[in-house]
XYZ file of C-alpha atoms in Angstrom:
729
model
C 0.000 0.000 0.000
C 1.305 3.441 -0.892
C 1.927 5.544 2.177
C 1.884 9.002 0.577
C -1.251 10.817 1.728
C -2.070 8.412 4.560
C -2.228 9.310 8.237
C 0.844 7.458 9.496
C 1.371 8.140 13.237
C 4.550 9.995 14.151
C 7.433 7.580 14.728
C 9.320 10.058 16.912
C 6.625 10.423 19.555
C 7.424 7.205 21.407
C 10.984 8.443 21.883
C 9.762 11.622 23.564
C 6.898 10.112 25.533
C 9.298 7.633 27.140
C 11.529 10.487 28.286
C 14.341 9.380 25.987
C 14.866 12.754 24.356
C 18.424 14.066 24.389
C 18.506 17.810 24.928
C 21.629 19.845 25.491
C 20.795 20.216 29.173
C 20.942 16.396 29.402
C 24.519 16.202 28.123
C 27.114 14.878 30.503
C 30.364 16.562 29.475
C 33.179 15.489 31.752
C 34.738 18.417 33.556
C 32.264 20.926 32.122
C 32.109 24.449 33.477
C 29.015 26.619 33.475
C 28.444 30.102 32.075
C 26.140 32.824 33.323
C 26.008 36.120 31.456
C 25.753 39.442 33.233
C 23.251 41.465 31.225
C 22.362 45.125 31.084
C 19.687 46.394 33.427
C 19.525 49.699 31.531
C 18.050 50.151 28.065
C 20.466 52.799 26.777
C 23.689 53.986 28.399
C 27.373 54.573 27.976
C 29.439 52.031 29.868
C 31.785 53.881 32.186
C 33.228 50.728 33.723
C 32.559 47.086 34.562
C 34.144 46.017 37.854
C 34.544 42.225 37.889
C 37.208 41.849 40.597
C 34.841 40.643 43.303
C 33.307 38.173 40.859
C 36.762 36.829 39.912
C 37.484 36.133 43.589
C 34.156 34.430 44.274
C 34.111 30.717 45.202
C 34.064 28.373 42.213
C 34.752 31.051 39.608
C 37.291 30.056 36.944
C 37.164 33.123 34.689
C 35.309 36.375 34.063
C 35.317 37.866 30.570
C 34.249 41.281 29.279
C 34.503 42.872 25.845
C 37.989 44.120 26.742
C 39.195 40.499 26.811
C 37.828 39.527 23.407
C 39.837 39.159 20.222
C 36.831 38.081 18.097
C 33.599 39.544 16.785
C 31.368 41.348 16.109
C 28.722 39.224 14.397
C 28.611 40.295 10.758
C 25.455 42.060 9.605
C 23.380 39.663 7.522
C 22.186 42.174 4.934
C 24.621 44.263 2.860
C 22.128 47.121 3.061
C 22.641 47.497 6.824
C 25.234 49.991 8.102
C 28.331 48.077 9.216
C 28.434 50.193 12.360
C 25.225 48.462 13.489
C 26.934 45.051 13.724
C 26.321 43.450 17.105
C 29.292 42.780 19.427
C 29.532 39.468 21.273
C 29.635 41.419 24.535
C 28.559 45.048 24.855
C 31.466 47.444 24.386
C 31.243 51.159 25.120
C 27.453 51.286 25.072
C 24.459 49.130 25.969
C 21.387 49.273 23.751
C 18.725 47.101 25.392
C 17.854 45.506 28.697
C 19.183 41.971 28.468
C 22.278 42.693 26.366
C 25.239 40.608 27.564
C 28.051 42.566 29.251
C 30.218 39.878 30.832
C 30.534 36.095 31.018
C 31.083 34.333 34.335
C 32.621 30.846 33.973
C 32.364 28.728 37.104
C 32.322 25.182 38.425
C 28.540 25.197 38.857
C 25.559 27.225 37.621
C 24.943 28.368 41.178
C 28.504 29.631 41.638
C 28.311 31.498 38.333
C 24.970 33.067 39.241
C 26.233 34.152 42.666
C 29.336 35.712 41.119
C 27.256 37.552 38.535
C 25.560 39.403 41.392
C 28.967 40.784 42.402
C 29.692 42.506 39.079
C 29.346 46.274 39.394
C 28.456 48.205 36.236
C 28.755 51.984 36.110
C 26.262 53.330 33.558
C 25.958 56.848 32.130
C 22.274 56.769 31.181
C 21.170 57.990 27.761
C 17.611 58.801 26.650
C 15.780 55.621 25.744
C 14.369 55.242 22.241
C 11.113 53.308 22.536
C 8.913 52.381 19.600
C 8.800 53.512 15.996
C 7.551 56.991 16.866
C 10.355 57.424 19.390
C 13.009 56.424 16.848
C 11.703 58.822 14.209
C 10.956 61.760 16.513
C 12.826 64.991 15.896
C 15.806 65.176 18.221
C 15.588 61.477 19.138
C 18.670 59.968 20.741
C 20.768 57.970 18.277
C 21.647 54.380 19.074
C 24.590 54.581 16.667
C 25.739 58.224 16.537
C 28.327 57.399 13.878
C 25.514 56.378 11.508
C 23.670 59.660 12.064
C 20.166 58.199 12.037
C 18.047 55.529 13.663
C 16.809 54.388 10.259
C 18.481 51.134 9.239
C 17.201 51.133 5.680
C 14.276 52.264 3.555
C 12.966 50.497 0.467
C 10.152 51.058 -1.998
C 8.670 49.511 -5.095
C 5.585 48.699 -7.066
C 3.473 50.672 -9.493
C 5.034 53.929 -10.716
C 1.493 55.197 -11.376
C 0.209 54.214 -7.952
C -0.839 57.725 -6.963
C -2.869 58.132 -10.128
C -4.446 54.706 -9.685
C -5.689 55.631 -6.219
C -6.965 59.024 -7.371
C -8.992 57.313 -10.087
C -10.843 55.095 -7.597
C -14.476 55.725 -6.645
C -13.709 54.960 -2.998
C -10.422 55.147 -1.064
C -10.129 54.026 2.558
C -7.142 54.581 4.845
C -6.259 52.688 7.996
C -3.412 51.840 10.331
C -2.761 48.191 11.205
C -0.558 47.272 14.140
C 1.276 43.959 14.502
C 2.407 44.092 18.108
C 5.802 42.912 19.372
C 5.792 39.222 20.326
C 8.187 36.879 22.125
C 8.551 33.473 20.378
C 8.762 31.532 23.695
C 10.099 28.090 22.700
C 9.988 25.956 25.836
C 13.681 25.088 25.503
C 15.798 28.195 25.879
C 18.990 29.071 23.958
C 21.050 26.326 25.559
C 24.536 25.630 24.199
C 27.623 23.614 25.046
C 31.115 23.396 23.584
C 34.408 21.577 23.931
C 37.691 21.396 22.031
C 38.857 17.945 20.934
C 42.457 16.819 21.027
C 42.749 17.374 17.274
C 42.064 21.096 17.757
C 38.484 21.042 16.476
C 35.646 22.879 18.162
C 32.597 20.729 18.892
C 29.497 22.735 19.712
C 26.024 21.546 20.616
C 23.307 23.917 19.422
C 19.573 24.123 19.991
C 18.920 25.330 16.477
C 17.120 24.964 13.160
C 20.054 23.471 11.290
C 23.668 22.839 12.325
C 25.315 23.810 9.038
C 24.225 27.479 8.963
C 25.097 27.738 12.658
C 28.547 26.291 11.966
C 29.106 28.871 9.225
C 28.315 31.798 11.547
C 30.412 30.432 14.427
C 33.398 29.746 12.167
C 33.225 33.159 10.517
C 32.880 35.061 13.801
C 35.633 33.138 15.599
C 37.938 33.205 12.570
C 38.050 29.421 12.167
C 38.031 27.300 8.998
C 34.627 25.680 8.646
C 36.122 22.191 8.726
C 37.560 22.945 12.188
C 34.061 23.316 13.642
C 31.584 20.518 14.264
C 28.026 21.443 15.262
C 25.578 18.922 16.688
C 21.867 19.654 17.022
C 20.276 16.977 19.227
C 16.595 17.081 20.145
C 15.409 20.684 20.066
C 12.606 21.916 22.296
C 11.019 24.328 19.847
C 12.168 27.383 17.958
C 9.448 28.861 15.696
C 12.142 30.691 13.719
C 13.909 32.274 16.670
C 16.868 29.851 16.605
C 17.587 30.048 12.887
C 20.843 31.899 13.613
C 23.086 31.604 16.682
C 22.928 34.437 19.167
C 26.112 36.176 20.368
C 26.037 34.370 23.702
C 26.014 31.014 21.877
C 28.820 31.994 19.525
C 31.003 32.980 22.467
C 30.648 29.575 24.196
C 33.330 27.952 22.020
C 35.723 30.865 22.549
C 35.236 30.566 26.316
C 35.852 26.810 26.228
C 39.156 27.359 24.445
C 40.174 30.093 26.896
C 39.549 27.996 30.016
C 40.671 24.696 28.492
C 37.546 22.806 29.548
C 34.060 22.122 28.151
C 31.547 24.874 28.813
C 27.739 24.774 29.100
C 25.205 27.591 29.032
C 21.610 27.105 30.162
C 19.782 30.456 30.399
C 16.550 30.720 32.338
C 13.204 31.948 31.042
C 13.814 35.546 32.055
C 17.091 35.599 30.117
C 15.310 34.308 27.042
C 12.337 36.643 27.247
C 14.689 39.592 26.757
C 17.582 37.905 24.974
C 16.280 35.297 22.548
C 14.711 37.829 20.198
C 11.253 39.218 19.488
C 9.235 39.526 16.310
C 6.400 41.213 14.353
C 6.569 44.837 15.664
C 5.193 46.471 12.517
C 3.027 49.546 11.976
C 1.317 49.506 8.584
C -0.369 52.505 7.003
C -2.723 51.245 4.316
C -4.701 52.922 1.540
C -7.054 50.765 -0.494
C -9.234 51.960 -3.349
C -11.667 50.619 -5.902
C -15.086 50.715 -7.486
C -18.419 50.946 -5.726
C -19.277 47.396 -6.788
C -16.427 46.134 -4.575
C -13.715 45.702 -7.215
C -10.316 46.593 -5.718
C -8.126 48.684 -8.037
C -5.215 49.961 -5.954
C -3.302 49.380 -2.739
C -0.606 51.580 -1.211
C 1.231 50.649 1.992
C 3.918 52.076 4.245
C 5.464 49.453 6.532
C 7.392 50.717 9.556
C 9.377 48.182 11.574
C 10.802 48.422 15.086
C 13.905 46.271 14.495
C 15.152 46.510 18.066
C 18.668 47.424 19.125
C 20.500 45.688 16.265
C 19.137 45.022 12.773
C 18.962 41.242 12.435
C 15.950 40.275 10.294
C 13.436 43.055 11.019
C 14.138 44.894 7.747
C 14.099 41.601 5.826
C 10.665 40.738 7.216
C 9.430 44.164 6.155
C 10.445 43.288 2.611
C 8.636 39.949 2.859
C 5.528 41.787 4.028
C 5.694 44.277 1.165
C 5.913 41.777 -1.685
C 3.146 39.654 -0.129
C 0.858 42.652 0.426
C -1.617 41.885 -2.414
C -2.397 38.519 -0.834
C -4.701 36.283 -2.885
C -6.320 39.203 -4.704
C -6.174 40.580 -8.255
C -5.096 44.114 -7.388
C -3.667 45.762 -10.511
C -1.823 48.613 -8.772
C 0.258 48.026 -5.627
C 2.767 50.504 -4.245
C 4.847 49.882 -1.164
C 7.521 51.410 1.010
C 9.300 50.087 4.086
C 11.225 51.859 6.804
C 13.121 50.016 9.535
C 14.423 51.695 12.680
C 16.562 50.699 15.637
C 15.219 51.157 19.155
C 16.291 50.243 22.672
C 14.496 46.912 22.604
C 15.398 43.277 22.042
C 16.355 42.748 18.366
C 13.828 41.146 16.051
C 14.348 37.575 14.866
C 12.284 35.385 12.571
C 9.061 34.052 14.067
C 6.597 31.588 12.553
C 5.540 33.230 9.285
C 8.286 35.880 9.186
C 6.540 38.640 7.267
C 3.633 36.693 5.815
C 1.336 36.995 8.874
C 2.049 40.714 8.812
C 1.165 40.923 5.113
C -2.077 39.027 5.621
C -3.050 41.236 8.547
C -2.413 44.235 6.320
C -4.476 43.222 3.307
C -7.274 41.414 5.158
C -7.936 44.344 7.471
C -7.807 46.663 4.442
C -10.390 44.567 2.580
C -12.676 44.668 5.627
C -12.352 48.456 5.841
C -13.101 48.734 2.124
C -16.169 46.477 2.411
C -17.470 48.394 5.433
C -17.132 51.731 3.607
C -19.159 50.323 0.710
C -21.735 48.622 2.937
C -20.991 45.248 1.321
C -20.522 41.822 2.882
C -16.750 41.335 3.334
C -17.021 37.762 2.029
C -18.548 38.954 -1.242
C -15.838 41.593 -1.673
C -13.251 38.863 -1.246
C -14.999 36.558 -3.690
C -15.112 39.276 -6.345
C -11.375 39.977 -6.110
C -9.761 36.585 -5.529
C -7.433 35.301 -8.239
C -9.382 32.741 -10.294
C -8.209 29.133 -10.685
C -7.824 29.493 -14.456
C -5.433 32.439 -14.025
C -2.571 30.365 -12.559
C 0.352 30.704 -12.712
C -0.446 34.269 -11.663
C 2.028 37.159 -11.542
C 1.007 39.534 -8.779
C 1.576 43.282 -8.826
C 4.772 43.069 -6.734
C 6.421 40.529 -9.037
C 5.703 37.228 -7.293
C 4.602 34.305 -9.468
C 1.918 32.288 -7.675
C 2.362 28.678 -8.770
C -1.118 27.173 -8.384
C -4.304 27.553 -6.418
C -8.078 27.499 -6.184
C -8.945 30.207 -3.679
C -12.663 30.229 -4.438
C -12.933 26.499 -3.669
C -11.320 27.017 -0.257
C -13.637 29.925 0.561
C -16.746 28.052 -0.610
C -15.869 24.964 1.406
C -15.337 27.110 4.496
C -18.695 28.842 4.145
C -20.527 25.585 3.463
C -19.001 24.096 6.621
C -20.189 26.863 8.933
C -23.601 27.823 7.474
C -22.496 31.397 6.889
C -26.002 32.774 6.161
C -27.258 31.289 9.418
C -24.431 32.890 11.385
C -25.113 36.275 9.807
C -28.801 35.957 10.672
C -27.978 35.166 14.303
C -25.581 38.110 14.400
C -28.327 40.461 13.142
C -30.858 39.040 15.604
C -28.594 39.726 18.588
C -27.930 43.259 17.461
C -31.602 44.064 16.958
C -32.492 42.496 20.324
C -29.820 44.550 22.100
C -28.364 41.259 23.345
C -25.513 41.858 25.834
C -23.486 39.152 24.069
C -22.710 40.198 20.516
C -21.705 37.697 17.841
C -18.619 38.486 15.791
C -17.715 36.788 12.511
C -14.293 37.211 10.941
C -13.124 35.748 7.640
C -9.603 35.694 6.251
C -8.443 34.343 2.909
C -4.669 34.178 2.730
C -1.645 32.934 0.878
C 1.754 31.926 2.158
C 5.101 31.840 0.378
C 6.998 28.672 1.295
C 10.397 27.343 0.254
C 11.291 30.997 -0.166
C 14.417 30.631 1.992
C 17.163 30.378 -0.646
C 19.487 27.429 -1.109
C 19.230 23.756 -1.911
C 18.788 20.891 0.546
C 20.739 17.667 0.895
C 19.417 14.097 0.969
C 21.215 10.740 0.887
C 20.142 7.106 1.164
C 22.473 4.192 1.929
C 21.809 0.449 1.781
C 23.325 -1.107 4.902
C 24.705 -4.661 5.074
C 21.579 -5.974 6.821
C 19.298 -4.709 4.046
C 17.958 -1.732 5.987
C 18.260 1.841 4.737
C 19.965 4.821 6.327
C 18.643 8.245 5.319
C 20.766 11.343 5.861
C 19.001 14.679 5.634
C 20.344 18.208 5.865
C 17.044 19.382 7.312
C 16.994 19.232 11.125
C 13.540 18.865 12.722
C 12.401 20.500 15.931
C 8.854 19.164 15.983
C 7.915 18.848 12.301
C 7.968 15.022 12.068
C 10.813 14.520 9.599
C 11.619 11.010 10.847
C 8.130 9.913 9.850
C 7.867 11.950 6.652
C 11.186 10.971 5.096
C 10.732 7.308 6.039
C 7.343 7.366 4.287
C 8.899 8.750 1.107
C 11.599 6.078 1.147
C 9.182 3.262 1.968
C 6.938 4.236 -0.929
C 9.895 3.965 -3.317
C 11.514 0.801 -1.965
C 8.736 -1.374 -0.577
C 10.589 -1.666 2.716
C 8.614 -1.280 5.960
C 9.077 1.914 7.973
C 10.829 -0.016 10.734
C 13.737 -0.785 8.396
C 14.386 2.857 7.539
C 16.434 5.061 9.854
C 16.631 8.853 9.456
C 19.621 10.783 10.814
C 20.271 14.523 10.874
C 21.713 17.310 12.942
C 25.472 16.605 12.930
C 27.848 18.320 10.522
C 30.235 15.337 10.761
C 27.512 12.871 9.789
C 25.630 14.932 7.204
C 28.019 16.762 4.842
C 25.838 19.782 4.130
C 22.436 21.191 4.883
C 20.327 24.300 5.151
C 17.975 25.831 7.647
C 14.687 24.217 8.593
C 12.590 27.324 8.167
C 10.203 29.057 5.820
C 8.177 25.826 5.517
C 10.667 24.489 2.986
C 11.482 21.044 4.380
C 9.027 18.777 2.557
C 9.579 20.604 -0.707
C 13.369 20.704 -0.659
C 14.613 18.080 1.797
C 11.748 15.727 0.988
C 12.404 16.019 -2.734
C 16.121 15.443 -2.150
C 15.419 12.274 -0.156
C 12.979 11.072 -2.823
C 15.452 11.688 -5.656
C 18.288 9.963 -3.774
C 16.008 6.977 -3.117
C 15.030 6.738 -6.776
C 18.714 6.748 -7.736
C 19.438 4.020 -5.167
C 16.655 1.841 -6.584
C 18.238 2.110 -10.046
C 21.582 0.964 -8.604
C 19.885 -1.824 -6.659
C 18.138 -3.050 -9.811
C 21.522 -3.483 -11.458
C 22.775 -5.538 -8.515
C 19.579 -7.611 -8.481
C 19.937 -8.174 -12.229
C 23.247 -9.930 -11.635
C 21.656 -12.246 -9.101
C 18.726 -12.927 -11.451
C 21.029 -13.366 -14.457
C 19.035 -10.790 -16.377
C 19.574 -7.388 -17.943
C 19.095 -4.481 -15.559
C 16.467 -2.950 -17.845
C 14.415 -6.145 -17.481
C 14.346 -6.033 -13.680
C 11.616 -4.261 -11.738
C 10.971 -3.645 -8.069
C 7.610 -4.832 -6.769
C 6.722 -2.156 -4.217
C 4.059 -4.357 -2.661
C 6.515 -7.084 -1.664
C 9.746 -5.074 -1.667
C 11.377 -7.645 -3.971
C 13.020 -7.448 -7.392
C 11.989 -9.695 -10.262
C 12.266 -9.973 -14.025
C 9.642 -8.014 -15.934
C 6.627 -10.150 -16.744
C 7.600 -12.902 -14.328
C 6.560 -11.788 -10.853
C 5.941 -15.372 -9.755
C 9.370 -16.627 -10.753
C 12.657 -16.000 -8.942
C 12.808 -12.836 -6.823
C 15.544 -11.006 -4.951
C 15.080 -9.168 -1.660
C 16.776 -6.011 -0.433
C 18.664 -8.222 2.044
C 20.094 -10.239 -0.815
C 21.022 -7.105 -2.747
C 22.752 -5.757 0.356
C 24.713 -8.975 0.817
C 25.784 -8.881 -2.816
C 26.955 -5.255 -2.930
C 28.798 -5.604 0.377
C 30.492 -8.875 -0.572
C 34.179 -9.103 -1.316
C 33.417 -10.317 -4.814
C 31.620 -7.070 -5.574
C 34.287 -4.909 -4.007
C 32.313 -4.371 -0.811
C 31.529 -0.764 -1.667
C 27.820 -1.056 -0.940
C 25.219 1.270 -2.391
C 24.693 4.924 -1.467
C 23.184 7.794 -3.447
C 22.908 11.462 -2.595
C 21.509 14.591 -4.171
C 20.878 18.280 -3.584
C 17.473 19.677 -4.511
C 16.524 23.313 -5.018
C 13.290 23.387 -7.017
C 11.787 25.803 -9.500
C 10.972 28.590 -7.074
C 8.817 29.161 -3.999
C 5.331 27.754 -3.648
C 2.176 29.490 -2.488
C -0.087 27.541 -0.145
C -3.364 29.180 0.742
C -6.369 28.899 2.967
C -9.634 30.354 4.214
C -10.356 30.749 7.943
C -13.449 31.830 9.869
C -13.578 32.858 13.528
C -16.737 33.081 15.583
C -16.442 35.157 18.747
C -18.683 36.362 21.542
C -18.113 39.962 22.610
C -19.550 41.125 25.914
C -21.155 44.481 25.144
C -20.574 45.804 28.651
C -17.006 44.635 29.407
C -15.483 44.079 25.982
C -14.475 40.536 26.985
C -13.895 38.392 23.882
C -14.500 34.634 23.839
C -13.431 32.625 20.811
C -16.201 30.072 20.223
C -15.044 28.521 16.931
C -12.113 28.596 14.561
C -12.815 26.845 11.263
C -10.057 26.393 8.699
C -9.507 25.147 5.163
C -5.853 24.791 4.185
C -4.273 23.842 0.870
C -0.595 22.881 0.903
C -0.410 21.074 -2.410
C 0.030 17.319 -2.208
C -0.418 16.215 1.400
C 2.358 13.843 2.448
C 0.749 12.867 5.753
C -2.481 14.475 7.026
C -1.540 13.709 10.645
C 1.629 15.775 10.287
C -0.090 18.471 8.231
C -2.952 18.965 10.678
C -0.508 18.892 13.583
C 1.286 21.848 12.025
C -2.023 23.654 11.461
C -3.032 23.083 15.081
C 0.239 24.441 16.420
C 0.085 27.470 14.164
C -3.505 28.157 15.184
C -2.503 28.182 18.842
C 0.119 30.826 18.158
C -2.114 32.792 15.789
C -4.928 32.909 18.335
C -2.402 33.955 20.953
C -1.279 36.861 18.798
C -4.841 38.017 18.255
C -6.060 37.761 21.856
C -3.246 37.179 24.350
C 0.334 38.116 23.590
C 2.217 41.410 23.516
C 5.702 42.261 24.722
C 5.660 45.696 26.341
C 8.233 48.281 27.445
C 7.828 51.346 29.611
C 8.986 54.813 28.563
C 12.524 54.091 29.797
C 12.872 50.880 27.781
C 12.315 48.563 30.744
C 10.545 45.291 29.873
C 7.114 44.925 31.486
C 6.440 41.366 30.292
C 9.670 39.479 30.988
C 8.171 36.275 32.405
C 5.214 33.988 31.851
C 3.622 35.617 34.895
C 3.286 38.834 32.871
C 3.357 37.643 29.265
C 0.019 36.015 28.425
C 0.800 32.551 27.119
C -2.385 30.560 26.360
C -2.903 27.032 27.610
C -5.049 24.359 25.965
C -7.887 25.434 28.255
C -7.853 28.882 26.629
C -8.326 27.512 23.107
C -11.399 26.070 21.380
C -11.490 22.754 19.560
C -10.280 23.293 16.025
C -12.374 22.456 12.955
C -9.822 21.872 10.194
C -9.967 20.629 6.617
C -7.361 20.098 3.907
C -7.607 20.452 0.142
C -4.910 19.633 -2.401
C -3.689 21.771 -5.298
C -0.270 20.321 -6.239
C 2.612 22.649 -6.993
C 4.476 22.335 -10.307
C 7.667 23.627 -8.656
C 8.836 20.312 -7.180
C 8.326 16.703 -8.311
C 6.198 15.782 -5.298
C 3.725 18.662 -5.647
C 4.353 19.746 -2.045
C 3.793 23.171 -0.521
C 4.514 24.160 3.083
C 1.920 24.237 5.845
C 3.805 24.834 9.106
C 3.073 28.563 9.281
C -0.458 28.745 7.874
C -2.169 28.917 11.255
C -0.155 31.959 12.301
C -1.048 33.660 9.010
C -4.779 33.081 8.783
C -5.902 33.072 12.410
C -4.960 36.585 13.619
C -6.838 38.620 10.976
C -9.864 36.313 11.097
C -10.167 36.807 14.857
C -9.381 40.524 14.673
C -12.044 40.987 11.994
């Protein structure tokens, strides 16, 4: 039976449920020391001095390091458009720019000794005016985070229709609004743990809680001035990331340098408070939107200004603004789109990627704009959407910002959603409550959205090896942190070999075991890594057929693999002699065959990004007197091309919905006027539990992509894209 498209349970769950997960905090490194970082308690200040003498003399302390001791860094800016002066140091030097920025590293025999010594470090600050929020960064006379740059603006970009002004002026109706995407903390349950040691051969071995060891290795090697082959990075089980661990943070990069300095392994295990201010935040956009069109609801023009609070150092905030801009038209046929972005630095935690990375922001922008447009015209927002959605026969569709949408049927998704919920009945109940002056109002919000997946550039590696016992070893450059890769890649291999899942092992996450790999992000894994594994498996089957042909005394072209039995036979003679994978393995590993075995590998890139889509509806109760909102229902229809495994796909939708609902109703990271965090723990930062969420009503449709041989699109971020604007509407 073919496995593709079936609901195979996750193979990796037993491992975790039995408590057999191996996280960095579980490592037992002989002789390991422990690091605690002293971090800034002031948002913006000149550093007059850092007195570490008492800390050096504290019991159990082996070393104390400040920026004055470093001979490495800073971390290179990741975008050539950023000012070089805004590169982030490994430890603050001369100036601190946000609460939580690392100033000194305490290395001690125990975490407790390091923490006690950290309390003894005395920092003399010369306070500077704090720059808080986009308005604060752009205000006349605002303090400059980087005086040598002369501005708080990191970069500004623009694009789109040169005749955008004229297009808006020609519209019957133009509506303007401001959409806010508040600052969020990603909150993976495992913090930014790291460990490092130096082997006798002079190589650095670092354990990283990350989204791919190879990109992390590249950053560590470049920052520490090491050849890449002198660094080994291992990513064991990872307790969540959601984009925030795509790149190593300065504190992680410094761990290897500290281990070399003290001559012993070093571990770092920050607590939740450290991560709430240090891991990175996301979203933090203010969007000014103008939408115009005809009185019948046809949208003609869209103009947007996207302002981003990038935090103290420009990491990916400006990049996410660009993602938002090009995705601004969403699933709609809008002939004229004009956009501009402006990214500023502020005295806040720097922005990192977070589930969706620009696409949730784009969907919030256009979906709220469509609702404003429909309200101005007095039309049902669903009908305005239906009128303007790209039609199925128009694919591939080039949108007004230059993106080529690969495939889709947006009207089918919307129609299925409305049929599921009895939309006319809900509208009637909404009207009844309003006319009856019911204290509990009914709110209905609809969002139709697209995502761009596999947009993170670069190919992905896959390899399959036939082992002597006839089982298969799969090496993948894509490191999972909850996505279910062990199940997914084994399914792809089983479908192509006829071997049972139990005879297929998937390995990842070690730069010494897997020669190359990319980042598991941007919902690219199934499309790129999955295609690579599938292509490598197909190549292995061809090689195995040749080996089986020798055993069958037949020509290789006359040998086929029966996927039902997992055995090779001569074409047209399935009942005659057959050869198993075990027999092929014995043959290719025998001395008479040279013992080389069989192994095939490939790198897959694909023909461009893919564009999954969906339609979501939220039903809420709003207390007229208190404003209390209760989410009664969230109903979703998602299309991610060919569905590899609906259990995995719906699991990703469920997780994304939890975070999307949280953005709409619960979460916001706040600062006071002096740049002090107000939400630096789970006691203050509203983190929903299962009890705060409704049961999900989810469906899947399939519109295969032509951009990879499997027809896959990504689905991991859809819930964070569609849920917030549906609930907000």
